[in-house]
């Protein structure tokens, strides 16, 4: 039983750590993962165990590999968290570029549609 508590504590610490690294509140993480704020708080406090489906949702919301939640934090090696933070930044850039591209495409097609309607009306 003590081992399960230890794993629960590691997961709790890592959920909190990765959430903070990406600059999310518990409320925003809950929203992105489509789970309740209370559940996030209970996970981070180690009060409740996390299901595999919830871990997948949180992992996706934080853009972090799920296995990283099970790695005990150590003071001498921050490489996994650094890689995760760098990866998150890359995903953030990709998301921003995707949003810009979608906006451009929508603008282009709206203008093209207007042009075709005006051309047909002449």
mmCIF file of C-alpha atoms in Angstrom:
data_model
loop_
_atom_site.group_PDB
_atom_site.id
_atom_site.type_symbol
_atom_site.label_atom_id
_atom_site.label_comp_id
_atom_site.label_asym_id
_atom_site.label_seq_id
_atom_site.Cartn_x
_atom_site.Cartn_y
_atom_site.Cartn_z
ATOM 1 C CA UNK A 1 0.000 0.000 0.000
ATOM 2 C CA UNK A 2 2.861 2.372 0.747
ATOM 3 C CA UNK A 3 4.239 1.815 -2.769
ATOM 4 C CA UNK A 4 0.911 2.867 -4.317
ATOM 5 C CA UNK A 5 0.917 6.016 -2.223
ATOM 6 C CA UNK A 6 4.458 6.719 -3.401
ATOM 7 C CA UNK A 7 3.434 6.355 -7.054
ATOM 8 C CA UNK A 8 0.355 8.488 -6.428
ATOM 9 C CA UNK A 9 2.571 11.146 -4.882
ATOM 10 C CA UNK A 10 4.955 11.086 -7.866
ATOM 11 C CA UNK A 11 2.069 11.423 -10.328
ATOM 12 C CA UNK A 12 0.574 14.235 -8.242
ATOM 13 C CA UNK A 13 3.860 16.147 -8.181
ATOM 14 C CA UNK A 14 4.376 15.717 -11.906
ATOM 15 C CA UNK A 15 0.863 16.774 -12.905
ATOM 16 C CA UNK A 16 1.336 19.942 -10.872
ATOM 17 C CA UNK A 17 4.883 20.464 -12.219
ATOM 18 C CA UNK A 18 3.954 20.081 -15.900
ATOM 19 C CA UNK A 19 0.792 22.157 -15.478
ATOM 20 C CA UNK A 20 2.827 24.991 -13.978
ATOM 21 C CA UNK A 21 5.550 24.650 -16.627
ATOM 22 C CA UNK A 22 3.039 25.366 -19.375
ATOM 23 C CA UNK A 23 1.459 28.159 -17.357
ATOM 24 C CA UNK A 24 -2.002 26.689 -16.823
ATOM 25 C CA UNK A 25 -4.276 27.035 -13.837
ATOM 26 C CA UNK A 26 -6.009 23.965 -12.475
ATOM 27 C CA UNK A 27 -9.236 25.344 -13.913
ATOM 28 C CA UNK A 28 -7.784 25.754 -17.416
ATOM 29 C CA UNK A 29 -6.223 22.283 -17.347
ATOM 30 C CA UNK A 30 -9.559 20.830 -16.247
ATOM 31 C CA UNK A 31 -11.267 22.615 -19.124
ATOM 32 C CA UNK A 32 -8.709 21.422 -21.693
ATOM 33 C CA UNK A 33 -8.799 17.859 -20.383
ATOM 34 C CA UNK A 34 -12.603 17.887 -20.074
ATOM 35 C CA UNK A 35 -12.595 16.889 -16.415
ATOM 36 C CA UNK A 36 -13.659 18.694 -13.245
ATOM 37 C CA UNK A 37 -11.551 21.259 -11.389
ATOM 38 C CA UNK A 38 -12.041 19.265 -8.195
ATOM 39 C CA UNK A 39 -10.640 16.126 -9.813
ATOM 40 C CA UNK A 40 -7.503 17.999 -10.926
ATOM 41 C CA UNK A 41 -7.059 19.426 -7.420
ATOM 42 C CA UNK A 42 -7.513 15.969 -5.856
ATOM 43 C CA UNK A 43 -4.988 14.435 -8.270
ATOM 44 C CA UNK A 44 -2.425 17.140 -7.519
ATOM 45 C CA UNK A 45 -2.924 16.709 -3.773
ATOM 46 C CA UNK A 46 -2.554 12.952 -4.080
ATOM 47 C CA UNK A 47 -6.063 12.408 -2.699
ATOM 48 C CA UNK A 48 -7.257 10.355 -5.633
ATOM 49 C CA UNK A 49 -5.760 7.945 -8.112
ATOM 50 C CA UNK A 50 -5.786 8.861 -11.775
ATOM 51 C CA UNK A 51 -7.356 6.537 -14.354
ATOM 52 C CA UNK A 52 -5.592 5.720 -17.587
ATOM 53 C CA UNK A 53 -8.185 7.660 -19.600
ATOM 54 C CA UNK A 54 -7.809 10.720 -17.386
ATOM 55 C CA UNK A 55 -4.021 10.453 -17.595
ATOM 56 C CA UNK A 56 -4.311 10.433 -21.395
ATOM 57 C CA UNK A 57 -6.554 13.518 -21.303
ATOM 58 C CA UNK A 58 -4.203 15.397 -18.989
ATOM 59 C CA UNK A 59 -1.183 14.297 -20.988
ATOM 60 C CA UNK A 60 -2.774 15.548 -24.213
ATOM 61 C CA UNK A 61 -3.831 18.838 -22.610
ATOM 62 C CA UNK A 62 -0.297 19.406 -21.308
ATOM 63 C CA UNK A 63 1.302 18.067 -24.502
ATOM 64 C CA UNK A 64 3.478 15.847 -22.375
ATOM 65 C CA UNK A 65 4.228 12.165 -22.799
ATOM 66 C CA UNK A 66 2.201 10.207 -20.248
ATOM 67 C CA UNK A 67 5.161 8.151 -19.041
ATOM 68 C CA UNK A 68 6.792 11.318 -17.679
ATOM 69 C CA UNK A 69 4.152 11.514 -14.944
ATOM 70 C CA UNK A 70 5.603 8.345 -13.393
ATOM 71 C CA UNK A 71 9.213 9.513 -13.213
ATOM 72 C CA UNK A 72 10.168 10.606 -9.728
ATOM 73 C CA UNK A 73 11.464 14.161 -9.696
ATOM 74 C CA UNK A 74 15.168 14.338 -8.988
ATOM 75 C CA UNK A 75 17.248 17.355 -8.172
ATOM 76 C CA UNK A 76 20.205 16.318 -10.330
ATOM 77 C CA UNK A 77 18.510 15.676 -13.700
ATOM 78 C CA UNK A 78 16.035 18.114 -15.149
ATOM 79 C CA UNK A 79 16.524 16.843 -18.699
ATOM 80 C CA UNK A 80 13.097 15.185 -19.016
ATOM 81 C CA UNK A 81 11.293 18.300 -17.834
ATOM 82 C CA UNK A 82 13.491 20.496 -20.009
ATOM 83 C CA UNK A 83 12.712 18.344 -23.042
ATOM 84 C CA UNK A 84 9.032 18.462 -22.207
ATOM 85 C CA UNK A 85 9.105 22.240 -21.839
ATOM 86 C CA UNK A 86 10.979 22.615 -25.140
ATOM 87 C CA UNK A 87 8.542 20.269 -26.840
ATOM 88 C CA UNK A 88 5.637 22.234 -25.427
ATOM 89 C CA UNK A 89 7.096 25.446 -26.856
ATOM 90 C CA UNK A 90 7.416 23.817 -30.279
ATOM 91 C CA UNK A 91 3.790 22.643 -30.142
ATOM 92 C CA UNK A 92 2.749 26.127 -29.103
ATOM 93 C CA UNK A 93 4.512 27.586 -32.161
ATOM 94 C CA UNK A 94 2.859 24.986 -34.397
ATOM 95 C CA UNK A 95 -0.566 25.810 -32.939
ATOM 96 C CA UNK A 96 0.004 29.518 -33.543
ATOM 97 C CA UNK A 97 1.072 28.865 -37.135
ATOM 98 C CA UNK A 98 -1.945 26.605 -37.642
ATOM 99 C CA UNK A 99 -4.280 29.316 -36.345
ATOM 100 C CA UNK A 100 -2.701 31.883 -38.655
ATOM 101 C CA UNK A 101 -2.983 29.532 -41.626
ATOM 102 C CA UNK A 102 -6.631 28.740 -40.859
ATOM 103 C CA UNK A 103 -7.390 32.438 -40.557
ATOM 104 C CA UNK A 104 -5.662 33.139 -43.871
ATOM 105 C CA UNK A 105 -7.526 30.309 -45.626
ATOM 106 C CA UNK A 106 -10.860 31.467 -44.229
ATOM 107 C CA UNK A 107 -10.156 35.051 -45.296
ATOM 108 C CA UNK A 108 -9.059 33.906 -48.769
ATOM 109 C CA UNK A 109 -12.165 31.787 -49.357
ATOM 110 C CA UNK A 110 -14.488 34.493 -48.038
ATOM 111 C CA UNK A 111 -12.967 36.988 -50.455
ATOM 112 C CA UNK A 112 -13.041 34.500 -53.318
ATOM 113 C CA UNK A 113 -16.683 33.695 -52.604
ATOM 114 C CA UNK A 114 -17.579 37.390 -52.582
ATOM 115 C CA UNK A 115 -15.725 37.858 -55.877
ATOM 116 C CA UNK A 116 -17.598 34.971 -57.486
ATOM 117 C CA UNK A 117 -20.946 36.242 -56.230
ATOM 118 C CA UNK A 118 -20.236 39.729 -57.559
ATOM 119 C CA UNK A 119 -19.034 38.297 -60.873
ATOM 120 C CA UNK A 120 -22.168 36.171 -61.220
ATOM 121 C CA UNK A 121 -24.390 39.159 -60.411
ATOM 122 C CA UNK A 122 -23.021 41.215 -63.334
#
